[in-house]
Tab-separated table of C-alpha atoms and ligand atoms in Angstrom:
chain	number	residue	atom	x	y	z
A	1427	MET	CA	0.000	0.000	0.000
A	1428	PHE	CA	1.181	3.561	-0.776
A	1429	LEU	CA	1.587	4.633	2.862
A	1430	SER	CA	3.999	1.816	3.650
A	1431	ALA	CA	5.765	1.920	0.308
A	1432	ALA	CA	9.415	2.871	-0.078
A	1433	PRO	CA	10.170	6.484	0.910
A	1434	ARG	CA	9.339	9.014	-1.764
A	1435	THR	CA	11.998	11.443	-2.779
A	1436	ALA	CA	10.004	14.688	-2.726
A	1437	CYS	CA	8.789	16.492	0.344
A	1438	VAL	CA	6.686	19.621	0.466
A	1439	PHE	CA	8.589	21.043	3.450
A	1440	GLY	CA	12.159	20.237	2.363
A	1441	PHE	CA	14.459	18.121	0.341
A	1442	PRO	CA	15.168	14.400	0.560
A	1443	GLY	CA	17.927	13.349	2.870
A	1444	GLN	CA	17.516	16.309	5.243
A	1445	GLY	CA	16.213	14.393	8.223
A	1446	PHE	CA	12.529	14.688	7.386
A	1447	LEU	CA	10.064	11.931	7.894
A	1448	LYS	CA	8.135	11.327	4.716
A	1449	CYS	CA	5.348	13.613	3.591
A	1450	ILE	CA	3.175	13.897	0.431
A	1451	GLY	CA	0.810	11.078	1.222
A	1452	THR	CA	3.215	9.350	3.609
A	1453	ARG	CA	4.314	10.577	7.051
A	1454	LEU	CA	4.861	14.147	8.249
A	1455	SER	CA	8.152	15.685	9.240
A	1456	HIS	CA	8.436	16.457	12.980
A	1457	ALA	CA	8.365	20.159	12.178
A	1458	GLN	CA	5.311	19.840	9.992
A	1459	ALA	CA	3.473	17.709	12.539
A	1460	ALA	CA	4.211	20.247	15.292
A	1461	CYS	CA	3.130	23.095	13.026
A	1462	ARG	CA	-0.133	21.343	12.191
A	1463	ASP	CA	-0.870	20.827	15.896
A	1464	ILE	CA	-0.340	24.497	16.603
A	1465	LEU	CA	-2.514	25.607	13.699
A	1466	GLN	CA	-5.243	23.108	14.550
A	1467	GLY	CA	-5.342	24.498	18.088
A	1468	GLU	CA	-5.767	28.031	16.689
A	1469	LEU	CA	-8.542	26.943	14.340
A	1470	GLU	CA	-10.426	25.025	17.006
A	1471	GLY	CA	-10.106	27.990	19.361
A	1472	MET	CA	-11.827	30.231	16.824
A	1473	LYS	CA	-14.651	27.769	16.309
A	1474	ALA	CA	-15.138	27.417	20.071
A	1475	ALA	CA	-15.212	31.207	20.472
A	1476	GLY	CA	-17.835	31.556	17.709
A	1477	THR	CA	-15.542	33.805	15.653
A	1478	TRP	CA	-15.065	31.396	12.750
A	1479	LYS	CA	-15.989	32.965	9.419
A	1480	TYR	CA	-17.847	30.633	7.069
A	1481	GLU	CA	-17.714	31.351	3.356
A	1482	HIS	CA	-20.929	30.953	1.411
A	1483	VAL	CA	-20.234	29.766	-2.114
A	1484	ILE	CA	-21.929	31.794	-4.841
A	1485	THR	CA	-22.601	29.983	-8.090
A	1486	SER	CA	-23.745	32.951	-10.186
A	1487	LYS	CA	-22.290	36.323	-11.099
A	1488	GLN	CA	-22.388	39.162	-8.575
A	1489	GLY	CA	-25.634	41.099	-8.528
A	1490	VAL	CA	-28.798	41.939	-6.654
A	1491	THR	CA	-30.043	38.400	-7.254
A	1492	ILE	CA	-27.527	35.631	-6.800
A	1493	ARG	CA	-27.406	31.853	-6.472
A	1494	VAL	CA	-25.875	30.532	-3.271
A	1495	GLU	CA	-24.764	26.918	-2.903
A	1496	GLY	CA	-27.244	24.956	-0.793
A	1497	GLN	CA	-30.186	27.250	-1.602
A	1498	GLN	CA	-32.956	25.991	-3.887
A	1499	ALA	CA	-33.845	29.391	-5.279
A	1500	SER	CA	-32.035	32.637	-6.044
A	1501	VAL	CA	-31.627	35.008	-3.133
A	1502	LEU	CA	-31.597	38.778	-2.826
A	1503	ASN	CA	-28.110	40.037	-2.068
A	1504	PHE	CA	-27.861	42.779	0.558
A	1505	CYS	CA	-24.252	42.367	1.655
A	1506	ALA	CA	-22.019	43.228	-1.308
A	1507	ASN	CA	-19.944	46.397	-1.697
A	1508	ASN	CA	-21.549	46.602	-5.151
A	1509	TYR	CA	-22.956	50.031	-4.241
A	1510	LEU	CA	-23.623	51.109	-7.814
A	1511	GLY	CA	-24.721	47.699	-9.041
A	1512	LEU	CA	-22.105	47.841	-11.798
A	1513	SER	CA	-20.186	44.614	-11.088
A	1514	SER	CA	-22.089	42.764	-13.791
A	1515	HIS	CA	-23.330	45.734	-15.824
A	1516	PRO	CA	-23.437	44.663	-19.503
A	1517	GLU	CA	-21.325	47.582	-20.748
A	1518	VAL	CA	-18.730	47.001	-18.023
A	1519	VAL	CA	-18.525	43.276	-18.780
A	1520	GLN	CA	-18.294	43.972	-22.525
A	1521	ALA	CA	-15.436	46.416	-21.974
A	1522	GLY	CA	-13.571	43.689	-20.073
A	1523	LYS	CA	-14.140	41.157	-22.875
A	1524	ASP	CA	-12.983	43.604	-25.540
A	1525	ALA	CA	-9.834	44.380	-23.566
A	1526	LEU	CA	-9.120	40.695	-23.144
A	1527	ASP	CA	-9.161	40.322	-26.937
A	1528	LYS	CA	-7.206	43.474	-27.666
A	1529	TYR	CA	-4.716	43.638	-24.799
A	1530	GLY	CA	-4.502	40.046	-23.541
A	1531	ALA	CA	-4.979	38.429	-20.155
A	1532	GLY	CA	-2.139	40.176	-18.409
A	1533	LEU	CA	1.228	41.884	-18.658
A	1534	SER	CA	3.582	39.401	-17.013
A	1535	SER	CA	5.428	42.438	-15.773
A	1536	VAL	CA	5.448	45.265	-13.294
A	1537	ARG	CA	4.549	48.710	-14.583
A	1538	PHE	CA	8.042	50.140	-15.077
A	1539	ILE	CA	9.477	47.180	-16.988
A	1540	CYS	CA	6.948	46.324	-19.687
A	1541	GLY	CA	3.639	46.526	-17.851
A	1542	THR	CA	2.175	49.894	-18.822
A	1543	GLN	CA	-0.400	49.977	-21.609
A	1544	THR	CA	-2.351	52.914	-22.989
A	1545	ILE	CA	-5.365	51.755	-20.957
A	1546	HIS	CA	-3.440	52.036	-17.675
A	1547	LYS	CA	-2.509	55.628	-18.485
A	1548	GLU	CA	-6.072	56.430	-19.600
A	1549	LEU	CA	-7.566	55.017	-16.415
A	1550	GLU	CA	-5.129	57.024	-14.275
A	1551	GLU	CA	-6.174	60.185	-16.128
A	1552	LYS	CA	-9.869	59.421	-15.628
A	1553	ILE	CA	-9.387	58.800	-11.911
A	1554	ALA	CA	-7.565	62.128	-11.477
A	1555	LYS	CA	-10.257	63.889	-13.500
A	1556	PHE	CA	-13.086	62.295	-11.518
A	1557	HIS	CA	-11.538	63.477	-8.240
A	1558	SER	CA	-10.350	66.838	-9.677
A	1559	ARG	CA	-6.756	65.980	-8.723
A	1560	GLU	CA	-3.475	66.450	-10.564
A	1561	ASP	CA	-2.565	62.805	-11.078
A	1562	SER	CA	-3.191	59.256	-9.901
A	1563	ILE	CA	-1.361	55.939	-9.642
A	1564	LEU	CA	-2.876	52.457	-9.914
A	1565	TYR	CA	-2.161	49.519	-7.611
A	1566	ALA	CA	-3.364	45.921	-7.564
A	1567	SER	CA	-5.620	46.849	-4.617
A	1568	CYS	CA	-6.361	49.648	-2.194
A	1569	PHE	CA	-4.682	47.494	0.429
A	1570	ASP	CA	-1.520	47.966	-1.631
A	1571	ALA	CA	-2.179	51.693	-2.086
A	1572	ASN	CA	-2.400	52.023	1.709
A	1573	ALA	CA	0.640	49.809	2.214
A	1574	GLY	CA	2.675	51.850	-0.270
A	1575	LEU	CA	1.937	55.446	0.640
A	1576	PHE	CA	3.036	56.328	4.175
A	1577	GLU	CA	6.465	54.727	4.062
A	1578	ILE	CA	7.346	56.798	1.003
A	1579	LEU	CA	5.850	60.109	2.073
A	1580	LEU	CA	6.812	60.243	5.745
A	1581	THR	CA	10.227	60.134	7.437
A	1582	PRO	CA	11.277	60.274	11.113
A	1583	GLN	CA	11.099	64.080	10.824
A	1584	ASP	CA	7.342	63.810	10.135
A	1585	ALA	CA	4.258	62.796	12.131
A	1586	VAL	CA	1.144	60.814	11.297
A	1587	LEU	CA	-2.127	61.060	13.245
A	1588	SER	CA	-4.498	58.186	12.635
A	1589	ASP	CA	-8.130	57.566	13.684
A	1590	ALA	CA	-8.301	54.587	16.066
A	1591	LEU	CA	-10.823	52.767	13.863
A	1592	ASN	CA	-9.030	53.147	10.547
A	1593	HIS	CA	-9.014	50.185	8.182
A	1594	ALA	CA	-6.483	47.390	8.763
A	1595	SER	CA	-4.593	48.275	5.570
A	1596	ILE	CA	-4.023	51.834	6.820
A	1597	ILE	CA	-2.797	50.505	10.139
A	1598	ASP	CA	-0.382	48.181	8.354
A	1599	GLY	CA	0.766	50.945	5.996
A	1600	ILE	CA	1.475	53.284	8.892
A	1601	ARG	CA	3.403	50.538	10.707
A	1602	LEU	CA	5.805	50.475	7.767
A	1603	CYS	CA	6.683	54.158	7.981
A	1604	LYS	CA	9.222	55.706	10.316
A	1605	ALA	CA	7.298	58.862	11.170
A	1606	ARG	CA	6.197	59.693	14.716
A	1607	LYS	CA	2.834	58.008	15.198
A	1608	ALA	CA	-0.207	59.077	17.169
A	1609	LYS	CA	-3.599	57.373	17.275
A	1610	TYR	CA	-6.528	59.659	18.102
A	1611	GLN	CA	-9.817	58.400	19.530
A	1612	HIS	CA	-12.377	57.587	16.870
A	1613	LYS	CA	-13.762	60.828	15.379
A	1614	ASN	CA	-12.732	62.699	18.520
A	1615	MET	CA	-11.607	66.186	17.511
A	1616	GLN	CA	-10.446	67.216	20.994
A	1617	ASP	CA	-8.146	64.239	21.030
A	1618	LEU	CA	-6.936	64.931	17.489
A	1619	GLU	CA	-6.128	68.514	18.481
A	1620	ALA	CA	-4.247	67.343	21.580
A	1621	LYS	CA	-2.213	64.939	19.435
A	1622	LEU	CA	-1.522	67.681	16.875
A	1623	GLN	CA	-0.155	69.874	19.648
A	1624	GLU	CA	2.177	67.078	20.730
A	1625	VAL	CA	3.737	66.882	17.247
A	1626	LYS	CA	3.725	70.629	16.462
A	1627	ASP	CA	7.428	70.637	15.677
A	1628	ALA	CA	7.268	67.857	13.035
A	1629	ARG	CA	8.335	68.768	9.488
A	1630	MET	CA	5.147	67.364	7.864
A	1631	LYS	CA	2.019	66.281	9.743
A	1632	LEU	CA	-0.517	63.995	8.080
A	1633	ILE	CA	-3.995	63.344	9.496
A	1634	VAL	CA	-5.216	59.960	8.269
A	1635	THR	CA	-8.808	58.764	8.331
A	1636	ASP	CA	-11.294	56.562	6.569
A	1637	GLY	CA	-13.807	58.851	4.837
A	1638	VAL	CA	-16.518	56.361	5.756
A	1639	PHE	CA	-15.925	53.641	8.353
A	1640	SER	CA	-17.024	50.346	6.907
A	1641	MET	CA	-18.175	48.541	10.043
A	1642	ASP	CA	-20.349	51.332	11.412
A	1643	GLY	CA	-21.375	53.248	8.305
A	1644	ASN	CA	-20.340	56.475	10.001
A	1645	VAL	CA	-18.518	59.352	8.398
A	1646	ALA	CA	-15.306	61.143	9.398
A	1647	PRO	CA	-15.998	64.753	10.540
A	1648	LEU	CA	-14.104	66.087	7.566
A	1649	PRO	CA	-14.862	69.832	7.904
A	1650	GLU	CA	-13.547	69.785	11.482
A	1651	ILE	CA	-10.541	67.677	10.483
A	1652	CYS	CA	-9.699	70.097	7.672
A	1653	ALA	CA	-10.078	73.071	10.023
A	1654	LEU	CA	-7.646	71.504	12.488
A	1655	ALA	CA	-5.299	70.687	9.611
A	1656	GLU	CA	-5.275	74.357	8.626
A	1657	LYS	CA	-4.743	75.498	12.205
A	1658	TYR	CA	-1.781	73.158	12.738
A	1659	ASN	CA	-0.387	73.256	9.223
A	1660	ALA	CA	-1.105	69.572	8.620
A	1661	MET	CA	-2.215	67.634	5.552
A	1662	VAL	CA	-5.244	65.345	5.310
A	1663	PHE	CA	-5.478	61.845	3.819
A	1664	ILE	CA	-8.772	59.960	3.401
A	1665	ASP	CA	-9.495	56.378	2.403
A	1666	GLU	CA	-12.584	56.554	0.219
A	1667	CYS	CA	-13.223	52.858	-0.429
A	1668	HIS	CA	-16.759	53.180	0.952
A	1669	ALA	CA	-17.504	56.518	-0.673
A	1670	THR	CA	-16.077	56.836	-4.179
A	1671	GLY	CA	-18.696	56.678	-6.893
A	1672	PHE	CA	-21.812	56.885	-4.733
A	1673	PHE	CA	-21.403	59.069	-1.652
A	1674	GLY	CA	-22.097	62.790	-2.041
A	1675	LYS	CA	-24.502	64.240	-4.579
A	1676	THR	CA	-22.554	63.084	-7.653
A	1677	GLY	CA	-20.589	60.292	-5.985
A	1678	ARG	CA	-17.375	62.272	-5.513
A	1679	GLY	CA	-17.156	61.048	-1.941
A	1680	THR	CA	-16.847	62.449	1.561
A	1681	GLU	CA	-15.590	65.898	0.531
A	1682	GLU	CA	-18.669	66.342	-1.634
A	1683	HIS	CA	-20.960	64.907	1.052
A	1684	PHE	CA	-19.887	67.805	3.303
A	1685	GLY	CA	-19.938	70.392	0.510
A	1686	LEU	CA	-16.167	70.906	0.711
A	1687	GLN	CA	-14.221	72.080	-2.341
A	1688	PRO	CA	-12.603	69.224	-4.320
A	1689	GLY	CA	-8.940	69.399	-3.357
A	1690	LYS	CA	-9.603	70.349	0.271
A	1691	VAL	CA	-8.241	66.927	1.205
A	1692	ASP	CA	-4.634	66.472	0.100
A	1693	ILE	CA	-4.492	62.749	-0.681
A	1694	ILE	CA	-7.196	60.190	-1.502
A	1695	ASN	CA	-6.809	56.422	-1.676
A	1696	SER	CA	-9.665	54.323	-2.980
A	1697	THR	CA	-10.557	50.971	-4.478
A	1698	LEU	CA	-11.826	49.744	-7.822
A	1699	GLY	CA	-13.013	46.604	-6.050
A	1700	LYS	CA	-16.255	47.912	-4.566
A	1701	ALA	CA	-18.544	50.457	-6.262
A	1702	LEU	CA	-16.297	50.955	-9.289
A	1703	GLY	CA	-17.050	47.686	-11.042
A	1704	GLY	CA	-15.903	45.473	-8.199
A	1705	ALA	CA	-13.130	43.610	-10.043
A	1706	ALA	CA	-9.908	44.646	-8.305
A	1707	GLY	CA	-7.439	47.474	-8.042
A	1708	GLY	CA	-6.801	50.556	-6.001
A	1709	TYR	CA	-5.241	53.957	-6.406
A	1710	THR	CA	-3.778	57.072	-4.865
A	1711	THR	CA	-4.762	60.439	-6.280
A	1712	GLY	CA	-3.321	63.808	-5.290
A	1713	PRO	CA	-0.416	66.182	-6.018
A	1714	LYS	CA	1.655	65.263	-9.067
A	1715	GLU	CA	4.948	65.275	-7.152
A	1716	LEU	CA	3.589	62.706	-4.712
A	1717	ILE	CA	2.315	60.475	-7.516
A	1718	SER	CA	5.667	60.699	-9.314
A	1719	LEU	CA	7.511	59.778	-6.129
A	1720	LEU	CA	5.210	56.803	-5.549
A	1721	ARG	CA	5.903	55.572	-9.100
A	1722	GLN	CA	9.608	55.657	-8.301
A	1723	ARG	CA	9.519	54.187	-4.823
A	1724	ALA	CA	6.228	52.632	-3.662
A	1725	ARG	CA	7.029	48.989	-3.049
A	1726	PRO	CA	3.642	47.418	-3.941
A	1727	TYR	CA	3.788	49.377	-7.232
A	1728	LEU	CA	7.405	48.584	-8.070
A	1729	PHE	CA	7.417	44.954	-7.047
A	1730	SER	CA	3.988	43.635	-8.036
A	1731	ASN	CA	2.373	42.811	-11.354
A	1732	SER	CA	0.395	45.374	-13.392
A	1733	LEU	CA	-3.371	45.368	-13.211
A	1734	PRO	CA	-4.687	42.983	-15.905
A	1735	PRO	CA	-6.197	44.648	-18.994
A	1736	PRO	CA	-9.789	43.342	-18.520
A	1737	VAL	CA	-9.780	44.706	-14.955
A	1738	VAL	CA	-8.468	48.065	-16.145
A	1739	ALA	CA	-11.028	48.253	-18.942
A	1740	CYS	CA	-13.978	47.385	-16.657
A	1741	ALA	CA	-13.005	50.137	-14.203
A	1742	SER	CA	-12.412	52.555	-17.035
A	1743	LYS	CA	-15.916	51.913	-18.370
A	1744	VAL	CA	-17.330	52.564	-14.897
A	1745	PHE	CA	-15.615	55.968	-14.821
A	1746	ASP	CA	-17.103	56.733	-18.267
A	1747	LEU	CA	-20.556	55.941	-16.865
A	1748	LEU	CA	-19.970	58.050	-13.757
A	1749	LEU	CA	-18.461	60.985	-15.607
A	1750	GLY	CA	-21.577	60.924	-17.820
A	1751	SER	CA	-24.261	60.733	-15.104
A	1752	SER	CA	-24.870	61.345	-11.420
A	1753	GLY	CA	-28.097	59.324	-11.309
A	1754	TYR	CA	-26.451	56.326	-9.626
A	1755	ALA	CA	-25.590	58.200	-6.434
A	1756	GLU	CA	-29.132	59.584	-6.152
A	1757	LYS	CA	-30.621	56.121	-6.601
A	1758	VAL	CA	-28.535	54.464	-3.904
A	1759	GLN	CA	-29.269	57.349	-1.519
A	1760	ALA	CA	-33.048	57.085	-2.068
A	1761	SER	CA	-33.018	53.344	-1.300
A	1762	THR	CA	-30.792	53.951	1.729
A	1763	ASP	CA	-33.246	56.519	3.137
A	1764	ARG	CA	-36.118	54.100	2.564
A	1765	PHE	CA	-34.408	51.146	4.262
A	1766	ARG	CA	-33.117	53.133	7.228
A	1767	SER	CA	-36.430	54.874	7.956
A	1768	GLN	CA	-38.566	51.714	7.642
A	1769	MET	CA	-36.197	49.688	9.823
A	1770	THR	CA	-36.044	52.395	12.488
A	1771	ASP	CA	-39.853	52.676	12.465
A	1772	ALA	CA	-40.018	48.902	12.980
A	1773	GLY	CA	-37.925	49.245	16.149
A	1774	PHE	CA	-34.465	48.225	14.935
A	1775	ILE	CA	-31.343	50.166	15.824
A	1776	ILE	CA	-29.450	51.077	12.668
A	1777	ALA	CA	-25.975	52.425	13.381
A	1778	GLY	CA	-24.056	54.987	11.395
A	1779	GLU	CA	-25.079	58.013	9.445
A	1780	ASN	CA	-27.191	58.236	6.327
A	1781	HIS	CA	-24.904	55.921	4.352
A	1782	PRO	CA	-25.705	52.733	2.362
A	1783	ILE	CA	-23.818	50.734	4.991
A	1784	CYS	CA	-26.686	50.045	7.394
A	1785	PRO	CA	-25.537	48.017	10.425
A	1786	VAL	CA	-28.559	46.419	12.119
A	1787	MET	CA	-27.335	46.273	15.716
A	1788	LEU	CA	-28.022	43.025	17.604
A	1789	GLY	CA	-25.290	42.827	20.255
A	1790	ASP	CA	-24.902	39.075	20.676
A	1791	ALA	CA	-22.657	37.182	18.223
A	1792	ARG	CA	-24.751	34.022	18.079
A	1793	LEU	CA	-27.948	36.013	17.663
A	1794	ALA	CA	-26.390	37.732	14.655
A	1795	THR	CA	-25.512	34.363	13.084
A	1796	VAL	CA	-28.949	32.852	13.711
A	1797	PHE	CA	-30.613	36.040	12.457
A	1798	ALA	CA	-28.626	35.921	9.193
A	1799	ASP	CA	-29.453	32.206	8.758
A	1800	GLN	CA	-33.177	32.903	9.155
A	1801	MET	CA	-32.948	35.773	6.665
A	1802	LEU	CA	-31.360	33.385	4.164
A	1803	GLU	CA	-34.254	30.958	4.680
A	1804	ARG	CA	-36.480	33.858	3.568
A	1805	GLY	CA	-34.391	34.463	0.462
A	1806	ILE	CA	-32.340	37.421	1.762
A	1807	PHE	CA	-28.569	37.094	1.842
A	1808	VAL	CA	-27.010	39.121	4.681
A	1809	ILE	CA	-24.092	38.357	6.993
A	1810	GLY	CA	-23.665	38.645	10.751
A	1811	PHE	CA	-20.499	40.442	11.917
A	1812	SER	CA	-19.054	39.757	15.335
A	1813	PHE	CA	-15.771	39.933	17.275
A	1814	PRO	CA	-12.944	40.293	16.212
A	1815	VAL	CA	-14.299	42.098	13.137
A	1816	VAL	CA	-16.297	44.416	15.450
A	1817	PRO	CA	-15.871	44.970	19.229
A	1818	LYS	CA	-17.313	42.336	21.598
A	1819	GLY	CA	-21.004	42.863	22.397
A	1820	THR	CA	-21.656	44.868	19.219
A	1821	ALA	CA	-22.531	42.063	16.803
A	1822	ARG	CA	-24.637	43.185	13.909
A	1823	ILE	CA	-25.939	42.402	10.471
A	1824	ARG	CA	-24.328	44.764	8.013
A	1825	VAL	CA	-26.847	45.506	5.283
A	1826	GLN	CA	-25.480	47.280	2.226
A	1827	ILE	CA	-27.759	49.044	-0.192
A	1828	SER	CA	-27.055	49.144	-3.915
A	1829	ALA	CA	-28.323	51.411	-6.678
A	1830	SER	CA	-29.631	48.213	-8.308
A	1831	HIS	CA	-32.030	47.369	-5.477
A	1832	THR	CA	-35.590	48.276	-6.365
A	1833	PHE	CA	-37.873	49.799	-3.733
A	1834	GLU	CA	-39.869	46.560	-3.839
A	1835	GLU	CA	-36.712	44.581	-2.964
A	1836	VAL	CA	-35.889	46.986	-0.155
A	1837	ASP	CA	-39.429	46.618	1.213
A	1838	ARG	CA	-39.282	42.818	0.951
A	1839	THR	CA	-36.047	42.805	2.920
A	1840	VAL	CA	-37.479	45.055	5.634
A	1841	GLU	CA	-40.470	42.687	5.861
A	1842	ALA	CA	-38.144	39.693	6.324
A	1843	PHE	CA	-36.203	41.611	9.005
A	1844	LYS	CA	-39.457	42.298	10.830
A	1845	GLN	CA	-40.505	38.618	10.737
A	1846	VAL	CA	-37.139	37.340	11.954
A	1847	GLY	CA	-36.812	40.188	14.461
A	1848	LYS	CA	-40.137	39.202	16.023
A	1849	ASN	CA	-39.283	35.478	15.965
A	1850	LEU	CA	-36.047	36.131	17.838
A	1851	GLY	CA	-37.437	38.735	20.201
A	1852	VAL	CA	-35.341	41.601	18.808
A	1853	ILE	CA	-38.409	43.760	18.148
A	1854	ASN	CA	-41.997	43.576	19.410
B	2242	PLP	N1	-9.756	50.454	2.842
B	2242	PLP	C1	-11.003	50.201	3.275
B	2242	PLP	C2	-11.704	51.209	4.142
B	2242	PLP	C3	-11.647	48.999	2.921
B	2242	PLP	O1	-12.877	48.723	3.354
B	2242	PLP	C4	-10.942	48.080	2.098
B	2242	PLP	C5	-11.556	46.780	1.719
B	2242	PLP	O2	-12.145	46.090	2.483
B	2242	PLP	C6	-9.654	48.401	1.674
B	2242	PLP	C7	-9.080	49.590	2.066
B	2242	PLP	C8	-8.877	47.475	0.784
B	2242	PLP	O3	-9.404	47.571	-0.514
B	2242	PLP	P1	-9.015	46.486	-1.626
B	2242	PLP	O4	-10.071	45.441	-1.553
B	2242	PLP	O5	-9.006	47.230	-2.904
B	2242	PLP	O6	-7.684	45.964	-1.249
């Protein structure tokens, strides 16, 4: 039998003759066995704590109506970041197909070697134009854009002041830089001012915040942040992943939401992987000197493959649609107002501000899971969020509204929430 056959010569964890027991279908090395034990302990711990994240398998394309493995019928999707409903828009998909034919599957190169096509340059121009900025630079993701920026811009002579609830990728990006670091309490302007005073002598000061915080659907107090920035001669960075394309009257994001002049904020990072077609990619947009420096030095840009042509073309088509119309942002806002007001009237607590991220607050982690399961039984796909994704005791179902949801679909979802809420004693 294979297991007791003569030792094989290959081993996934090393080379033959290096003191390993056999692996690949035979026995494990001591190191591998010990490693597996440790990992298994970690995994079991998560399951026991109820923090394990299950992945539902979707068997259709992304959209308002999707097929989920294990479900007889299609379900209504209320948990995607597909805020504009453009992930499977026919014109967006067609643009991707055309680019595949014309420009190929990928570049097999980073940008500065042989990985820049006309479509990369065009998309960067459109992004800068959309945000009324001087220039922009593409990355494989916004995670990369956040990982690449701070290390290049800030030195030990500088200081960075970061909201305590900023996205993980911002936290990681800031870890990489050598500037003086201060974390201010979430949205707390007194604390931000105190921290700014502490770093008054720094050469450059950068205030860093999510424009919209994805777990709570709340918005950074940008006018106050910009006022403090002026007072203390600091710059402002915002991550607009949950704002670009749909937040603000024409979808220009948090600046527009507050009626601030485009350009008030110095640097914007955002993603192409949510509202803007949902494929992949991220970018930084801002002053041309910064963008040039990032092209020369940002590590995720220099040392990672170019965005594939179909991905570039899909995002580019989305910008064409957005530059031609503001109707999408109005549509998603109208459905958001409808959902939030009906749910509040029904007795639910919906966190955040008037944003399409609508966290239905439940508190208990298991309640959130059971609630989401019962919603799925009623044909509504939503997900419960609990610790460590959100603080303990603040479990919730994060509903996300899309411009593609009809009012009838919004109403049907509210009705299902009411039924399940009554079943589980969340509302009367
Ligand atoms: N920033 C924020 C606020 C996000 O929510 C996300 C995605 O979850 C990212 C950055 C990373 O974006 P990407 O998926 O493009 O890496």
